[in-house]
PDB file of C-alpha atoms in Angstrom:
ATOM      1  CA  UNK A   1     -63.424 -22.429 -43.441  1.00 77.00           C
ATOM      2  CA  UNK A   2     -62.046 -22.864 -39.923  1.00 85.00           C
ATOM      3  CA  UNK A   3     -58.743 -24.591 -39.207  1.00 86.00           C
ATOM      4  CA  UNK A   4     -57.955 -25.495 -35.585  1.00 85.00           C
ATOM      5  CA  UNK A   5     -54.382 -26.198 -34.498  1.00 84.00           C
ATOM      6  CA  UNK A   6     -54.755 -27.763 -31.068  1.00 78.00           C
ATOM      7  CA  UNK A   7     -51.787 -28.106 -28.743  1.00 73.00           C
ATOM      8  CA  UNK A   8     -53.041 -31.596 -28.036  1.00 72.00           C
ATOM      9  CA  UNK A   9     -51.102 -32.433 -31.188  1.00 74.00           C
ATOM     10  CA  UNK A  10     -47.386 -32.252 -30.382  1.00 72.00           C
ATOM     11  CA  UNK A  11     -46.355 -30.359 -33.517  1.00 81.00           C
ATOM     12  CA  UNK A  12     -48.658 -27.385 -32.782  1.00 86.00           C
ATOM     13  CA  UNK A  13     -47.237 -26.482 -29.368  1.00 84.00           C
ATOM     14  CA  UNK A  14     -45.688 -23.281 -28.144  1.00 86.00           C
ATOM     15  CA  UNK A  15     -43.309 -23.414 -25.187  1.00 83.00           C
ATOM     16  CA  UNK A  16     -45.137 -22.612 -21.928  1.00 81.00           C
ATOM     17  CA  UNK A  17     -45.639 -18.858 -21.577  1.00 83.00           C
ATOM     18  CA  UNK A  18     -44.056 -18.186 -24.973  1.00 86.00           C
ATOM     19  CA  UNK A  19     -45.072 -17.222 -28.486  1.00 89.00           C
ATOM     20  CA  UNK A  20     -41.989 -18.696 -30.164  1.00 90.00           C
ATOM     21  CA  UNK A  21     -42.887 -21.088 -32.977  1.00 92.00           C
ATOM     22  CA  UNK A  22     -40.928 -24.323 -32.548  1.00 90.00           C
ATOM     23  CA  UNK A  23     -39.113 -26.026 -35.421  1.00 92.00           C
ATOM     24  CA  UNK A  24     -41.720 -28.825 -35.518  1.00 92.00           C
ATOM     25  CA  UNK A  25     -44.517 -26.210 -35.593  1.00 92.00           C
ATOM     26  CA  UNK A  26     -42.793 -24.413 -38.486  1.00 94.00           C
ATOM     27  CA  UNK A  27     -42.502 -27.705 -40.335  1.00 95.00           C
ATOM     28  CA  UNK A  28     -46.211 -28.417 -39.808  1.00 94.00           C
ATOM     29  CA  UNK A  29     -47.095 -24.915 -41.031  1.00 96.00           C
ATOM     30  CA  UNK A  30     -44.949 -25.308 -44.155  1.00 96.00           C
ATOM     31  CA  UNK A  31     -45.962 -28.843 -45.064  1.00 96.00           C
ATOM     32  CA  UNK A  32     -49.590 -29.110 -43.876  1.00 95.00           C
ATOM     33  CA  UNK A  33     -51.227 -25.848 -42.886  1.00 95.00           C
ATOM     34  CA  UNK A  34     -50.063 -23.393 -45.552  1.00 97.00           C
ATOM     35  CA  UNK A  35     -50.986 -25.792 -48.402  1.00 97.00           C
ATOM     36  CA  UNK A  36     -54.383 -26.284 -46.751  1.00 96.00           C
ATOM     37  CA  UNK A  37     -54.867 -22.497 -46.431  1.00 97.00           C
ATOM     38  CA  UNK A  38     -53.892 -22.026 -50.077  1.00 97.00           C
ATOM     39  CA  UNK A  39     -56.308 -24.690 -51.298  1.00 96.00           C
ATOM     40  CA  UNK A  40     -59.193 -23.518 -49.123  1.00 95.00           C
ATOM     41  CA  UNK A  41     -58.702 -19.825 -49.905  1.00 95.00           C
ATOM     42  CA  UNK A  42     -58.759 -20.608 -53.612  1.00 95.00           C
ATOM     43  CA  UNK A  43     -61.765 -22.917 -53.277  1.00 94.00           C
ATOM     44  CA  UNK A  44     -63.751 -20.353 -51.270  1.00 93.00           C
ATOM     45  CA  UNK A  45     -62.392 -17.224 -52.955  1.00 94.00           C
ATOM     46  CA  UNK A  46     -61.042 -15.888 -49.632  1.00 95.00           C
ATOM     47  CA  UNK A  47     -58.506 -13.093 -49.341  1.00 96.00           C
ATOM     48  CA  UNK A  48     -58.278 -12.723 -45.550  1.00 96.00           C
ATOM     49  CA  UNK A  49     -57.114 -14.914 -42.679  1.00 96.00           C
ATOM     50  CA  UNK A  50     -58.055 -14.327 -39.051  1.00 95.00           C
ATOM     51  CA  UNK A  51     -55.674 -15.969 -36.587  1.00 96.00           C
ATOM     52  CA  UNK A  52     -57.025 -16.336 -33.027  1.00 93.00           C
ATOM     53  CA  UNK A  53     -54.790 -17.307 -30.124  1.00 92.00           C
ATOM     54  CA  UNK A  54     -56.356 -19.303 -27.269  1.00 87.00           C
ATOM     55  CA  UNK A  55     -54.541 -20.138 -24.014  1.00 85.00           C
ATOM     56  CA  UNK A  56     -55.118 -22.205 -20.909  1.00 80.00           C
ATOM     57  CA  UNK A  57     -55.989 -20.491 -17.639  1.00 78.00           C
ATOM     58  CA  UNK A  58     -52.621 -20.781 -15.905  1.00 78.00           C
ATOM     59  CA  UNK A  59     -51.518 -17.327 -14.753  1.00 78.00           C
ATOM     60  CA  UNK A  60     -48.838 -15.659 -16.843  1.00 80.00           C
ATOM     61  CA  UNK A  61     -46.004 -14.731 -14.504  1.00 73.00           C
ATOM     62  CA  UNK A  62     -43.750 -12.515 -16.565  1.00 66.00           C
ATOM     63  CA  UNK A  63     -44.085  -9.140 -14.942  1.00 71.00           C
ATOM     64  CA  UNK A  64     -45.531  -6.052 -16.523  1.00 82.00           C
ATOM     65  CA  UNK A  65     -46.859  -6.334 -20.071  1.00 83.00           C
ATOM     66  CA  UNK A  66     -45.362  -4.073 -22.725  1.00 75.00           C
ATOM     67  CA  UNK A  67     -47.907  -4.818 -25.446  1.00 80.00           C
ATOM     68  CA  UNK A  68     -49.515  -1.388 -25.159  1.00 77.00           C
ATOM     69  CA  UNK A  69     -46.175   0.206 -26.059  1.00 79.00           C
ATOM     70  CA  UNK A  70     -44.641  -2.400 -28.386  1.00 77.00           C
ATOM     71  CA  UNK A  71     -47.386  -4.380 -30.163  1.00 77.00           C
ATOM     72  CA  UNK A  72     -47.797  -2.155 -33.235  1.00 79.00           C
ATOM     73  CA  UNK A  73     -44.041  -1.928 -33.824  1.00 76.00           C
ATOM     74  CA  UNK A  74     -43.710  -5.705 -33.395  1.00 76.00           C
ATOM     75  CA  UNK A  75     -46.308  -6.378 -36.082  1.00 73.00           C
ATOM     76  CA  UNK A  76     -43.827  -5.608 -38.855  1.00 67.00           C
ATOM     77  CA  UNK A  77     -40.982  -7.655 -37.376  1.00 65.00           C
ATOM     78  CA  UNK A  78     -40.114 -11.285 -38.045  1.00 59.00           C
ATOM     79  CA  UNK A  79     -39.559 -12.040 -34.362  1.00 62.00           C
ATOM     80  CA  UNK A  80     -41.336 -10.581 -31.373  1.00 63.00           C
ATOM     81  CA  UNK A  81     -38.726 -11.308 -28.737  1.00 65.00           C
ATOM     82  CA  UNK A  82     -39.164  -7.883 -27.118  1.00 76.00           C
ATOM     83  CA  UNK A  83     -42.848  -8.456 -26.313  1.00 83.00           C
ATOM     84  CA  UNK A  84     -43.648  -9.356 -22.706  1.00 79.00           C
ATOM     85  CA  UNK A  85     -47.116 -10.741 -21.870  1.00 80.00           C
ATOM     86  CA  UNK A  86     -48.773  -9.743 -18.631  1.00 79.00           C
ATOM     87  CA  UNK A  87     -51.851 -11.927 -19.085  1.00 84.00           C
ATOM     88  CA  UNK A  88     -53.279 -14.799 -21.094  1.00 85.00           C
ATOM     89  CA  UNK A  89     -54.971 -12.209 -23.290  1.00 87.00           C
ATOM     90  CA  UNK A  90     -51.529 -10.805 -24.142  1.00 88.00           C
ATOM     91  CA  UNK A  91     -50.072 -14.279 -24.672  1.00 90.00           C
ATOM     92  CA  UNK A  92     -52.920 -15.277 -27.017  1.00 91.00           C
ATOM     93  CA  UNK A  93     -52.319 -12.117 -29.061  1.00 91.00           C
ATOM     94  CA  UNK A  94     -48.575 -12.724 -29.167  1.00 90.00           C
ATOM     95  CA  UNK A  95     -49.113 -16.284 -30.409  1.00 92.00           C
ATOM     96  CA  UNK A  96     -51.569 -15.130 -33.072  1.00 94.00           C
ATOM     97  CA  UNK A  97     -49.106 -12.426 -34.122  1.00 93.00           C
ATOM     98  CA  UNK A  98     -46.286 -15.001 -34.387  1.00 92.00           C
ATOM     99  CA  UNK A  99     -48.407 -17.133 -36.716  1.00 94.00           C
ATOM    100  CA  UNK A 100     -49.432 -14.092 -38.782  1.00 95.00           C
ATOM    101  CA  UNK A 101     -45.791 -13.047 -39.115  1.00 92.00           C
ATOM    102  CA  UNK A 102     -44.838 -16.556 -40.197  1.00 94.00           C
ATOM    103  CA  UNK A 103     -47.617 -16.610 -42.806  1.00 96.00           C
ATOM    104  CA  UNK A 104     -46.551 -13.197 -44.112  1.00 94.00           C
ATOM    105  CA  UNK A 105     -42.952 -14.473 -44.447  1.00 93.00           C
ATOM    106  CA  UNK A 106     -44.281 -17.428 -46.409  1.00 96.00           C
ATOM    107  CA  UNK A 107     -46.159 -14.999 -48.635  1.00 96.00           C
ATOM    108  CA  UNK A 108     -42.924 -13.123 -49.344  1.00 95.00           C
ATOM    109  CA  UNK A 109     -41.565 -16.456 -50.625  1.00 96.00           C
ATOM    110  CA  UNK A 110     -44.472 -16.877 -53.078  1.00 97.00           C
ATOM    111  CA  UNK A 111     -46.981 -18.709 -50.866  1.00 97.00           C
ATOM    112  CA  UNK A 112     -50.507 -17.544 -49.911  1.00 97.00           C
ATOM    113  CA  UNK A 113     -50.538 -15.104 -52.820  1.00 95.00           C
ATOM    114  CA  UNK A 114     -54.311 -14.719 -52.777  1.00 94.00           C
ATOM    115  CA  UNK A 115     -54.329 -13.460 -49.161  1.00 96.00           C
ATOM    116  CA  UNK A 116     -54.424  -9.690 -48.771  1.00 95.00           C
ATOM    117  CA  UNK A 117     -55.325  -9.387 -45.076  1.00 94.00           C
ATOM    118  CA  UNK A 118     -53.808 -11.129 -42.043  1.00 94.00           C
ATOM    119  CA  UNK A 119     -55.672 -10.344 -38.816  1.00 93.00           C
ATOM    120  CA  UNK A 120     -54.363 -11.447 -35.366  1.00 93.00           C
ATOM    121  CA  UNK A 121     -56.740 -11.745 -32.389  1.00 92.00           C
ATOM    122  CA  UNK A 122     -56.717 -13.177 -28.884  1.00 90.00           C
ATOM    123  CA  UNK A 123     -59.505 -15.062 -27.133  1.00 82.00           C
ATOM    124  CA  UNK A 124     -57.122 -15.963 -24.263  1.00 74.00           C
ATOM    125  CA  UNK A 125     -58.633 -18.559 -21.914  1.00 69.00           C
ATOM    126  CA  UNK A 126     -62.253 -17.422 -22.267  1.00 67.00           C
ATOM    127  CA  UNK A 127     -63.524 -19.848 -24.925  1.00 64.00           C
ATOM    128  CA  UNK A 128     -63.489 -23.607 -24.550  1.00 61.00           C
ATOM    129  CA  UNK A 129     -62.919 -25.692 -27.688  1.00 64.00           C
ATOM    130  CA  UNK A 130     -66.707 -26.218 -27.909  1.00 64.00           C
ATOM    131  CA  UNK A 131     -67.138 -22.406 -27.945  1.00 66.00           C
ATOM    132  CA  UNK A 132     -68.824 -22.258 -24.561  1.00 63.00           C
ATOM    133  CA  UNK A 133     -67.723 -19.250 -22.576  1.00 65.00           C
ATOM    134  CA  UNK A 134     -65.633 -20.327 -19.581  1.00 65.00           C
ATOM    135  CA  UNK A 135     -66.089 -18.045 -16.603  1.00 64.00           C
ATOM    136  CA  UNK A 136     -64.751 -20.412 -13.937  1.00 65.00           C
ATOM    137  CA  UNK A 137     -62.038 -19.170 -11.597  1.00 63.00           C
ATOM    138  CA  UNK A 138     -60.200 -22.497 -11.915  1.00 66.00           C
ATOM    139  CA  UNK A 139     -56.632 -22.267 -13.178  1.00 60.00           C
ATOM    140  CA  UNK A 140     -55.547 -25.332 -15.093  1.00 64.00           C
ATOM    141  CA  UNK A 141     -52.914 -26.485 -17.512  1.00 61.00           C
ATOM    142  CA  UNK A 142     -55.447 -27.694 -20.067  1.00 62.00           C
ATOM    143  CA  UNK A 143     -53.903 -28.532 -23.452  1.00 64.00           C
ATOM    144  CA  UNK A 144     -57.378 -28.762 -25.043  1.00 66.00           C
ATOM    145  CA  UNK A 145     -57.854 -25.038 -24.502  1.00 74.00           C
ATOM    146  CA  UNK A 146     -54.474 -24.030 -25.954  1.00 81.00           C
ATOM    147  CA  UNK A 147     -54.918 -23.680 -29.669  1.00 85.00           C
ATOM    148  CA  UNK A 148     -54.630 -21.460 -32.721  1.00 91.00           C
ATOM    149  CA  UNK A 149     -57.680 -21.042 -34.915  1.00 91.00           C
ATOM    150  CA  UNK A 150     -57.520 -19.750 -38.465  1.00 95.00           C
ATOM    151  CA  UNK A 151     -60.591 -18.515 -40.266  1.00 94.00           C
ATOM    152  CA  UNK A 152     -60.588 -17.776 -43.963  1.00 95.00           C
ATOM    153  CA  UNK A 153     -62.890 -14.967 -45.091  1.00 93.00           C
ATOM    154  CA  UNK A 154     -63.784 -12.727 -47.956  1.00 93.00           C
ATOM    155  CA  UNK A 155     -62.862  -9.117 -47.237  1.00 90.00           C
ATOM    156  CA  UNK A 156     -65.755  -8.004 -49.452  1.00 85.00           C
ATOM    157  CA  UNK A 157     -68.063  -8.788 -46.505  1.00 74.00           C
ATOM    158  CA  UNK A 158     -66.583  -6.107 -44.269  1.00 72.00           C
ATOM    159  CA  UNK A 159     -65.773  -3.721 -47.128  1.00 67.00           C
ATOM    160  CA  UNK A 160     -69.459  -3.731 -48.072  1.00 67.00           C
ATOM    161  CA  UNK A 161     -70.411  -3.027 -44.447  1.00 64.00           C
ATOM    162  CA  UNK A 162     -67.923  -0.133 -44.305  1.00 63.00           C
ATOM    163  CA  UNK A 163     -69.346   1.320 -47.525  1.00 66.00           C
ATOM    164  CA  UNK A 164     -72.891   1.105 -46.120  1.00 69.00           C
ATOM    165  CA  UNK A 165     -71.801   2.811 -42.891  1.00 68.00           C
ATOM    166  CA  UNK A 166     -70.204   5.648 -44.846  1.00 70.00           C
ATOM    167  CA  UNK A 167     -73.508   6.553 -46.486  1.00 63.00           C
TER     168      UNK A 167
END
């Protein structure tokens, strides 16, 4: 299953250039999205969630990125206030990581118990909502492109592939 949280809906918005989850976004995660993830993961026997951050194509003007130095350490933290994006690719990853951290906190409170793997990714501004690759040089503040996607999967699919590669 694929769940798309588009910034066209007010409650799924991040502040511009930020990966901070707003109070209304947290409320939507708690009341709508996490119950949906729990139901779908049980229905489909999934134990992994991929979270993909998508951004618009407005340039990120925050200076030099520190993700190369700080990303791994930030993964285990509740907040990622020390991360500085230098690109939309960085910002997409930071947003995905914020959602993953929030889901892991929910799991510590007894939610999403069937999920073993939380995987953050960034697609930045490269993929339009219809999954066409966007290679235009145009920079726009396009809310349709800003979104979080969550995919539920069965880890047995990649574990089997790893076992076959080890032979």
